[in-house]
Short mmCIF file of C-alpha atoms and ligand atoms in Angstrom, two decimals:
data_model
loop_
_atom_site.label_atom_id
_atom_site.label_comp_id
_atom_site.label_asym_id
_atom_site.label_seq_id
_atom_site.Cartn_x
_atom_site.Cartn_y
_atom_site.Cartn_z
CA MET R 12 -10.86 -109.13 -3.86
CA SER R 13 -11.93 -108.29 -0.33
CA LEU R 14 -9.68 -107.21 2.53
CA THR R 15 -10.44 -108.47 6.06
CA ILE R 16 -8.70 -106.95 9.09
CA LEU R 17 -8.86 -108.23 12.67
CA GLY R 18 -8.36 -105.32 15.09
CA ILE R 19 -7.28 -105.79 18.71
CA GLU R 20 -7.36 -103.09 21.42
CA SER R 21 -6.00 -103.46 24.97
CA SER R 22 -4.41 -100.12 25.88
CA CYS R 23 -6.23 -99.51 29.17
CA ASP R 24 -9.10 -101.36 30.83
CA GLU R 25 -11.13 -102.53 27.83
CA THR R 26 -10.29 -105.73 25.95
CA ALA R 27 -11.73 -105.34 22.47
CA ALA R 28 -11.71 -107.04 19.07
CA SER R 29 -13.34 -106.17 15.77
CA VAL R 30 -13.51 -107.48 12.22
CA CYS R 31 -13.47 -104.96 9.37
CA ARG R 32 -14.04 -105.98 5.75
CA ASP R 33 -13.36 -103.44 2.99
CA GLY R 34 -13.76 -100.52 5.41
CA LYS R 35 -17.04 -101.82 6.91
CA ILE R 36 -17.26 -103.00 10.51
CA LEU R 37 -18.70 -106.54 10.81
CA SER R 38 -18.25 -106.90 14.57
CA ASN R 39 -17.23 -104.77 17.53
CA ILE R 40 -16.82 -106.64 20.84
CA VAL R 41 -15.74 -104.83 24.02
CA ALA R 42 -15.20 -106.44 27.45
CA GLY R 43 -14.97 -103.86 30.23
CA GLN R 44 -13.30 -104.52 33.61
CA LYS R 45 -15.48 -103.97 36.67
CA VAL R 46 -12.61 -104.90 39.02
CA HIS R 47 -11.28 -101.29 39.09
CA GLU R 48 -14.47 -99.66 40.39
CA GLN R 49 -13.67 -100.38 44.05
CA TYR R 50 -10.23 -98.70 43.72
CA GLY R 51 -11.46 -95.43 42.21
CA GLY R 52 -9.23 -95.79 39.12
CA VAL R 53 -7.55 -98.35 36.87
CA VAL R 54 -5.06 -100.64 38.67
CA PRO R 55 -2.49 -101.56 35.96
CA GLU R 56 -1.64 -105.03 37.29
CA LEU R 57 -5.31 -106.02 37.54
CA ALA R 58 -5.94 -104.62 34.06
CA SER R 59 -3.18 -106.80 32.54
CA ARG R 60 -4.54 -109.89 34.27
CA ALA R 61 -8.09 -109.20 33.08
CA HIS R 62 -6.84 -108.71 29.50
CA ILE R 63 -5.16 -112.13 29.64
CA GLN R 64 -8.46 -113.70 30.75
CA ASN R 65 -10.57 -111.79 28.21
CA ILE R 66 -8.57 -111.73 25.02
CA VAL R 67 -9.30 -115.22 23.64
CA PRO R 68 -13.09 -115.11 24.24
CA VAL R 69 -13.29 -111.52 22.94
CA VAL R 70 -11.44 -112.34 19.69
CA ASP R 71 -13.55 -115.50 19.30
CA ALA R 72 -16.75 -113.49 19.74
CA ALA R 73 -15.61 -110.87 17.20
CA LEU R 74 -14.90 -113.58 14.61
CA LYS R 75 -18.16 -115.41 15.32
CA THR R 76 -20.29 -112.24 15.17
CA ALA R 77 -18.67 -111.34 11.84
CA ASP R 78 -19.22 -114.92 10.60
CA CYS R 79 -15.52 -115.00 9.81
CA GLN R 80 -12.91 -117.79 10.04
CA LEU R 81 -9.39 -116.97 11.25
CA SER R 82 -8.10 -118.42 7.97
CA THR R 83 -9.90 -115.67 6.00
CA VAL R 84 -8.35 -112.81 8.02
CA ASP R 85 -5.83 -110.95 5.82
CA CYS R 86 -4.09 -108.90 8.47
CA ILE R 87 -3.89 -108.32 12.26
CA ALA R 88 -3.95 -104.72 13.54
CA PHE R 89 -3.26 -103.99 17.21
CA THR R 90 -2.77 -101.01 19.52
CA GLN R 91 0.95 -100.46 19.92
CA SER R 92 0.84 -97.22 21.93
CA PRO R 93 0.14 -95.19 24.04
CA GLY R 94 -1.39 -96.81 27.14
CA LEU R 95 -0.58 -98.96 30.17
CA ILE R 96 2.47 -100.98 29.22
CA GLY R 97 1.26 -104.27 30.76
CA SER R 98 -2.10 -103.94 29.03
CA LEU R 99 -0.51 -103.07 25.68
CA LEU R 100 1.82 -106.07 25.94
CA VAL R 101 -1.07 -108.53 26.25
CA GLY R 102 -2.65 -107.26 23.02
CA SER R 103 0.62 -106.97 21.12
CA GLN R 104 1.90 -110.44 22.10
CA PHE R 105 -1.44 -111.96 21.15
CA ALA R 106 -1.50 -110.12 17.80
CA LYS R 107 2.10 -111.05 17.02
CA SER R 108 1.50 -114.72 17.87
CA LEU R 109 -1.56 -114.77 15.64
CA ALA R 110 0.26 -113.06 12.76
CA LEU R 111 3.20 -115.46 13.08
CA SER R 112 1.07 -118.60 13.26
CA LEU R 113 -1.22 -117.54 10.39
CA ASN R 114 1.66 -116.09 8.39
CA LYS R 115 -0.28 -112.83 7.94
CA PRO R 116 0.97 -109.23 8.04
CA LEU R 117 0.89 -107.17 11.21
CA ILE R 118 -0.07 -103.49 11.58
CA ALA R 119 0.85 -101.38 14.63
CA VAL R 120 -1.74 -98.72 15.46
CA HIS R 121 -1.44 -95.51 17.48
CA HIS R 122 -4.46 -95.39 19.80
CA MET R 123 -5.02 -91.62 19.43
CA GLN R 124 -4.79 -91.80 15.64
CA ALA R 125 -7.41 -94.57 15.80
CA HIS R 126 -9.75 -92.38 17.91
CA VAL R 127 -9.56 -89.75 15.13
CA LEU R 128 -10.24 -92.29 12.36
CA ALA R 129 -13.31 -93.59 14.24
CA ASN R 130 -14.92 -90.67 12.41
CA LEU R 131 -14.52 -92.60 9.12
CA ILE R 132 -16.34 -95.74 10.33
CA PRO R 133 -19.63 -96.08 8.44
CA SER R 134 -22.61 -95.54 10.77
CA PHE R 135 -26.38 -95.18 10.39
CA SER R 136 -29.12 -93.09 11.99
CA ASP R 137 -32.79 -93.89 11.34
CA GLY R 138 -31.73 -96.36 8.66
CA LYS R 139 -29.76 -93.71 6.72
CA ALA R 140 -25.97 -93.56 6.33
CA ASP R 141 -24.43 -90.71 8.36
CA PRO R 142 -22.24 -88.26 6.41
CA LYS R 143 -18.49 -88.75 6.97
CA PRO R 144 -15.77 -86.08 6.87
CA CYS R 145 -13.62 -85.36 3.81
CA PHE R 146 -9.95 -84.52 4.27
CA PRO R 147 -8.52 -82.19 5.38
CA PHE R 148 -10.26 -81.84 8.76
CA LEU R 149 -9.59 -80.86 12.35
CA CYS R 150 -10.37 -83.26 15.16
CA LEU R 151 -10.82 -82.48 18.84
CA THR R 152 -9.84 -85.76 20.52
CA VAL R 153 -10.88 -85.97 24.16
CA SER R 154 -10.16 -89.13 26.12
CA GLY R 155 -9.17 -90.26 29.60
CA GLY R 156 -5.46 -89.80 28.93
CA HIS R 157 -5.29 -87.17 26.16
CA THR R 158 -6.84 -83.94 24.93
CA GLN R 159 -5.67 -82.93 21.48
CA ILE R 160 -6.55 -80.82 18.48
CA VAL R 161 -5.33 -82.75 15.45
CA HIS R 162 -4.88 -81.44 11.91
CA CYS R 163 -5.60 -84.35 9.54
CA GLU R 164 -4.48 -84.29 5.90
CA SER R 165 -5.17 -87.97 5.20
CA PRO R 166 -5.74 -91.18 7.22
CA THR R 167 -1.99 -91.50 7.69
CA GLN R 168 -0.91 -87.84 7.85
CA MET R 169 -1.89 -86.15 11.11
CA LYS R 170 -0.33 -83.47 13.27
CA VAL R 171 -1.19 -82.47 16.84
CA ILE R 172 -1.53 -78.66 16.91
CA GLY R 173 -2.76 -78.32 20.49
CA GLU R 174 -2.84 -80.53 23.58
CA THR R 175 -3.22 -80.49 27.32
CA ILE R 176 -0.27 -79.36 29.39
CA ASP R 177 -1.51 -81.30 32.45
CA ASP R 178 -4.71 -83.34 32.95
CA ALA R 179 -6.85 -84.64 30.09
CA ALA R 180 -10.53 -83.68 29.74
CA GLY R 181 -11.58 -87.22 30.76
CA GLU R 182 -9.41 -86.96 33.87
CA ALA R 183 -11.05 -83.61 34.68
CA PHE R 184 -14.43 -85.37 34.56
CA ASP R 185 -13.25 -88.41 36.54
CA LYS R 186 -11.34 -86.43 39.20
CA SER R 187 -14.25 -84.01 39.68
CA ALA R 188 -16.57 -86.99 40.07
CA LYS R 189 -14.23 -88.52 42.65
CA LEU R 190 -14.31 -85.27 44.67
CA LEU R 191 -18.11 -85.54 44.59
CA GLY R 192 -17.90 -89.10 45.97
CA LEU R 193 -18.98 -90.73 42.69
CA PRO R 194 -17.44 -94.07 41.59
CA TYR R 195 -14.89 -94.50 38.76
CA PRO R 196 -15.24 -93.72 35.91
CA GLY R 197 -17.21 -90.66 36.92
CA GLY R 198 -17.46 -88.94 33.52
CA PRO R 199 -20.67 -90.70 32.44
CA LEU R 200 -22.22 -90.01 35.90
CA ILE R 201 -21.47 -86.28 35.71
CA ASP R 202 -23.10 -86.39 32.27
CA LYS R 203 -26.17 -88.13 33.75
CA TYR R 204 -26.67 -85.74 36.72
CA ALA R 205 -25.87 -82.66 34.59
CA ARG R 206 -28.98 -83.29 32.48
CA GLN R 207 -31.22 -82.12 35.35
CA GLY R 208 -28.93 -79.30 36.52
CA ASP R 209 -28.39 -75.57 35.93
CA PRO R 210 -25.01 -75.09 34.14
CA ASN R 211 -24.83 -71.42 35.22
CA ARG R 212 -25.50 -71.90 38.94
CA PHE R 213 -21.82 -72.19 39.96
CA LYS R 214 -18.97 -70.45 38.13
CA PHE R 215 -15.64 -72.21 37.77
CA PRO R 216 -12.65 -70.33 36.31
CA GLU R 217 -11.44 -70.73 32.71
CA PRO R 218 -7.64 -71.18 32.62
CA GLN R 219 -5.62 -68.77 30.49
CA VAL R 220 -3.29 -70.98 28.46
CA PRO R 221 -1.50 -69.55 25.42
CA GLY R 222 -1.97 -70.93 21.90
CA LEU R 223 -4.05 -74.01 21.27
CA ASP R 224 -3.04 -75.90 24.42
CA PHE R 225 -5.37 -76.84 27.26
CA SER R 226 -5.09 -77.04 31.04
CA PHE R 227 -7.51 -78.75 33.42
CA SER R 228 -5.56 -79.09 36.67
CA GLY R 229 -6.62 -75.63 37.93
CA LEU R 230 -10.27 -76.55 37.48
CA LYS R 231 -9.81 -79.62 39.66
CA THR R 232 -8.19 -77.49 42.42
CA SER R 233 -10.96 -74.92 42.21
CA ILE R 234 -13.59 -77.67 42.58
CA LEU R 235 -11.70 -79.04 45.57
CA TYR R 236 -11.73 -75.64 47.33
CA PHE R 237 -15.34 -75.04 46.34
CA LEU R 238 -16.38 -78.31 47.99
CA GLN R 239 -14.18 -77.72 51.06
CA ASN R 240 -16.09 -74.48 51.54
CA ALA R 241 -19.42 -76.20 50.78
CA GLY R 242 -20.01 -73.81 47.90
CA LYS R 243 -19.31 -70.57 49.81
CA SER R 244 -16.19 -69.68 47.82
CA HIS R 245 -13.82 -71.02 45.15
CA SER R 246 -10.70 -70.01 47.05
CA PHE R 247 -9.19 -71.83 49.98
CA LYS R 248 -10.01 -69.98 53.20
CA GLU R 249 -9.64 -71.70 56.57
CA GLU R 250 -12.55 -69.77 58.08
CA TYR R 251 -14.95 -71.22 55.50
CA MET R 252 -13.82 -74.81 55.95
CA ALA R 253 -17.00 -76.89 56.07
CA THR R 254 -17.33 -80.04 58.16
CA GLY R 255 -17.48 -83.37 56.37
CA GLU R 256 -21.20 -83.59 57.11
CA GLU R 257 -21.89 -80.08 55.75
CA ARG R 258 -19.94 -80.90 52.61
CA GLU R 259 -21.84 -84.14 52.05
CA LYS R 260 -25.18 -82.38 52.56
CA PHE R 261 -24.18 -79.59 50.18
CA ILE R 262 -23.24 -82.15 47.50
CA ARG R 263 -26.43 -84.17 48.10
CA ASP R 264 -28.66 -81.08 47.84
CA ASN R 265 -26.95 -79.62 44.76
CA LEU R 266 -25.53 -82.54 42.79
CA PRO R 267 -27.26 -81.85 39.43
CA ASP R 268 -26.29 -78.12 39.48
CA ILE R 269 -22.70 -78.88 40.51
CA CYS R 270 -22.35 -81.51 37.77
CA ALA R 271 -23.94 -79.26 35.14
CA SER R 272 -21.64 -76.35 36.13
CA ILE R 273 -18.48 -78.50 36.03
CA GLN R 274 -19.49 -80.00 32.69
CA HIS R 275 -20.29 -76.55 31.30
CA ARG R 276 -16.81 -75.29 32.19
CA ILE R 277 -15.02 -78.32 30.71
CA VAL R 278 -17.08 -77.99 27.52
CA THR R 279 -16.41 -74.24 27.18
CA ILE R 280 -12.65 -74.73 27.71
CA LEU R 281 -12.66 -77.33 24.91
CA LEU R 282 -14.84 -75.45 22.44
CA ASN R 283 -13.15 -72.06 22.92
CA LYS R 284 -9.81 -73.62 21.93
CA LEU R 285 -11.42 -75.46 19.04
CA LYS R 286 -12.92 -72.18 17.77
CA LYS R 287 -9.47 -70.59 17.95
CA ALA R 288 -8.00 -73.52 15.99
CA THR R 289 -10.59 -73.18 13.22
CA ILE R 290 -9.79 -69.48 12.89
CA GLU R 291 -6.03 -70.11 12.76
CA THR R 292 -6.27 -72.99 10.25
CA GLY R 293 -9.29 -71.83 8.23
CA MET R 294 -10.65 -75.37 8.53
CA ARG R 295 -14.40 -76.03 8.13
CA ASN R 296 -14.64 -79.84 8.50
CA ILE R 297 -14.51 -80.42 12.25
CA CYS R 298 -14.64 -83.77 14.07
CA LEU R 299 -14.94 -84.87 17.67
CA ALA R 300 -13.46 -88.14 19.01
CA GLY R 301 -12.47 -90.05 22.16
CA GLY R 302 -14.37 -91.26 25.20
CA VAL R 303 -15.46 -87.78 26.32
CA SER R 304 -17.17 -87.25 22.95
CA ALA R 305 -19.85 -89.58 24.36
CA ASN R 306 -20.78 -86.68 26.69
CA ARG R 307 -24.24 -85.35 25.90
CA GLY R 308 -23.39 -81.75 26.86
CA LEU R 309 -20.26 -81.71 24.69
CA ARG R 310 -22.01 -83.27 21.69
CA THR R 311 -24.86 -80.74 21.84
CA ALA R 312 -22.58 -77.73 22.37
CA PHE R 313 -20.21 -78.91 19.60
CA GLU R 314 -23.06 -79.17 17.11
CA GLY R 315 -24.51 -75.81 18.24
CA THR R 316 -21.12 -74.10 17.86
CA GLY R 317 -20.67 -75.72 14.47
CA LYS R 318 -24.03 -74.40 13.29
CA LYS R 319 -23.20 -70.89 14.53
CA TYR R 320 -19.79 -70.75 12.83
CA GLY R 321 -20.67 -72.64 9.64
CA TRP R 322 -18.64 -75.81 10.34
CA ASN R 323 -19.46 -79.25 8.95
CA THR R 324 -19.47 -81.25 12.20
CA PHE R 325 -18.91 -84.99 12.64
CA ILE R 326 -19.05 -87.24 15.72
CA PRO R 327 -18.53 -91.03 15.63
CA ALA R 328 -21.46 -93.25 16.61
CA LEU R 329 -21.49 -93.68 20.41
CA GLU R 330 -20.04 -97.22 20.31
CA TYR R 331 -16.97 -95.87 18.47
CA CYS R 332 -16.33 -92.95 20.87
CA THR R 333 -15.15 -94.84 23.97
CA ASP R 334 -12.36 -97.40 23.62
CA ASN R 335 -13.15 -100.06 21.02
CA ALA R 336 -11.36 -102.20 18.43
CA ALA R 337 -13.41 -101.07 15.42
CA MET R 338 -11.30 -97.90 15.39
CA ILE R 339 -8.13 -100.06 15.47
CA ALA R 340 -9.44 -102.21 12.62
CA ILE R 341 -10.40 -99.21 10.43
CA THR R 342 -6.97 -97.64 11.06
CA GLY R 343 -5.45 -101.00 10.13
CA TYR R 344 -7.48 -100.91 6.91
CA TYR R 345 -6.11 -97.49 5.90
CA LYS R 346 -2.56 -98.39 6.92
CA TYR R 347 -2.84 -101.60 4.87
CA LEU R 348 -3.87 -99.55 1.82
CA ALA R 349 -0.85 -97.29 2.46
CA GLY R 350 1.46 -100.33 2.78
CA ASP R 351 2.42 -99.38 6.35
CA PHE R 352 3.20 -102.77 7.99
CA ALA R 353 5.07 -103.65 11.17
CA ASP R 354 7.41 -106.57 11.76
CA LEU R 355 7.44 -108.90 14.74
CA SER R 356 10.16 -106.90 16.48
CA VAL R 357 7.87 -103.86 16.89
CA ILE R 358 7.90 -102.69 20.54
CA SER R 359 4.89 -101.52 22.58
CA SER R 360 5.26 -98.13 24.17
CA ALA R 361 3.38 -96.48 27.05
CA ARG R 362 4.06 -93.06 25.54
CA ALA R 363 4.25 -92.31 21.87
CA GLU R 364 5.36 -89.32 19.89
CA TRP R 365 3.39 -88.49 16.76
O1 KG4 F 418 -11.26 -92.82 24.98
P1 KG4 F 418 -11.55 -93.48 26.26
O2 KG4 F 418 -12.60 -94.56 26.28
O3 KG4 F 418 -10.26 -94.10 26.89
C1 KG4 F 418 -9.01 -93.48 26.79
O4 KG4 F 418 -8.39 -93.59 25.70
O5 KG4 F 418 -8.64 -92.82 27.78
O6 KG4 F 418 -11.96 -92.34 27.30
C2 KG4 F 418 -12.29 -92.63 28.62
C3 KG4 F 418 -12.72 -91.34 29.28
C4 KG4 F 418 -12.92 -91.50 30.80
O7 KG4 F 418 -12.27 -90.42 31.43
C5 KG4 F 418 -14.43 -91.40 30.94
O8 KG4 F 418 -14.87 -90.87 32.16
C6 KG4 F 418 -14.77 -90.47 29.79
O9 KG4 F 418 -13.96 -90.89 28.75
N1 KG4 F 418 -16.18 -90.55 29.42
C7 KG4 F 418 -17.07 -89.55 29.61
C8 KG4 F 418 -18.32 -90.01 29.15
N2 KG4 F 418 -18.15 -91.30 28.68
C9 KG4 F 418 -16.83 -91.61 28.86
N3 KG4 F 418 -16.90 -88.32 30.13
C10 KG4 F 418 -17.97 -87.53 30.20
N4 KG4 F 418 -19.21 -87.91 29.79
C11 KG4 F 418 -19.43 -89.13 29.26
N5 KG4 F 418 -20.64 -89.49 28.85
ZN1 ZN F 419 -9.05 -94.21 24.11
#
């Protein structure tokens, strides 16, 4: 007997739906929201409104692409937390209404757990199935709101062993991009410009944070001072304060090198902590996940580090790195197998403890 899960994701500014049958993804539909670009970041109220407009057509498209009728769906999985509360509520109310009207079970999914399990979604390169990780494994999850090292014993047993004490890696990318005058979300643009740049041209400091935790707020400040001085120094000195025009010219003339240097520092902060975690845990199966794992520099450096230290490395296919509902559906699949269901009184939460 087959098991069909409809997954729904609406935690931030992507409305997404996916159909998963027996652990295979049959459709993965994502509607982004262009409306936030002009504001330089996600505006929660506008995000909620866009989710309301998008959710019915997105779910319809996911069912149609999968050639699936609502009546054959066995279970509805949705993102319960963490995220923007208004955005989460749209997805959860929709999922609950569907579960109630179809008389089907409901599964509440933790968005960060789903990013990790994106590593289990079957994917193919050059017509061949990609290898997938066996448990236990470590996962470096890097998104716009979180940066975590997660110790995974099974699809439903995970523990965060390191996380950011301030900004997330995605925020470090986006805030750096904003300082460079690039539109939101700037992470993919830094990635694009960095490809032509010299990562060693400018040196940004590596924060000294104890244990397996991360910090990115100091990097942002150091980039701010660096740009205020038009590259003359990383510290704030009035006498070096460049004019707006000088600053713009400096950025224009050096954009690829600045982007490559920022990206290099973010990547080394992440991978140095990951190396430390592998030594402390003795783990050899190492995964990457979250929106920032779409970054070309991080993917390459992660695989290079893995080769050097003898890790088995895994990265989800690109479409499962940034926010999507396939990861919600696959998490729903594993939670279904574990009998972990929610009832209609389950509450959405902007923050969520593991
Ligand atoms: O996981 P995600 O889609 O959403 C959250 O759960 O937050 O991650 C979004 C983050 C944004 O900060 C975005 O700039 C970043 O992922 N991102 C990238 C790239 N693609 C997405 N950062 C650097 N390089 C990329 N190619
Ligand atoms: Zn995410």
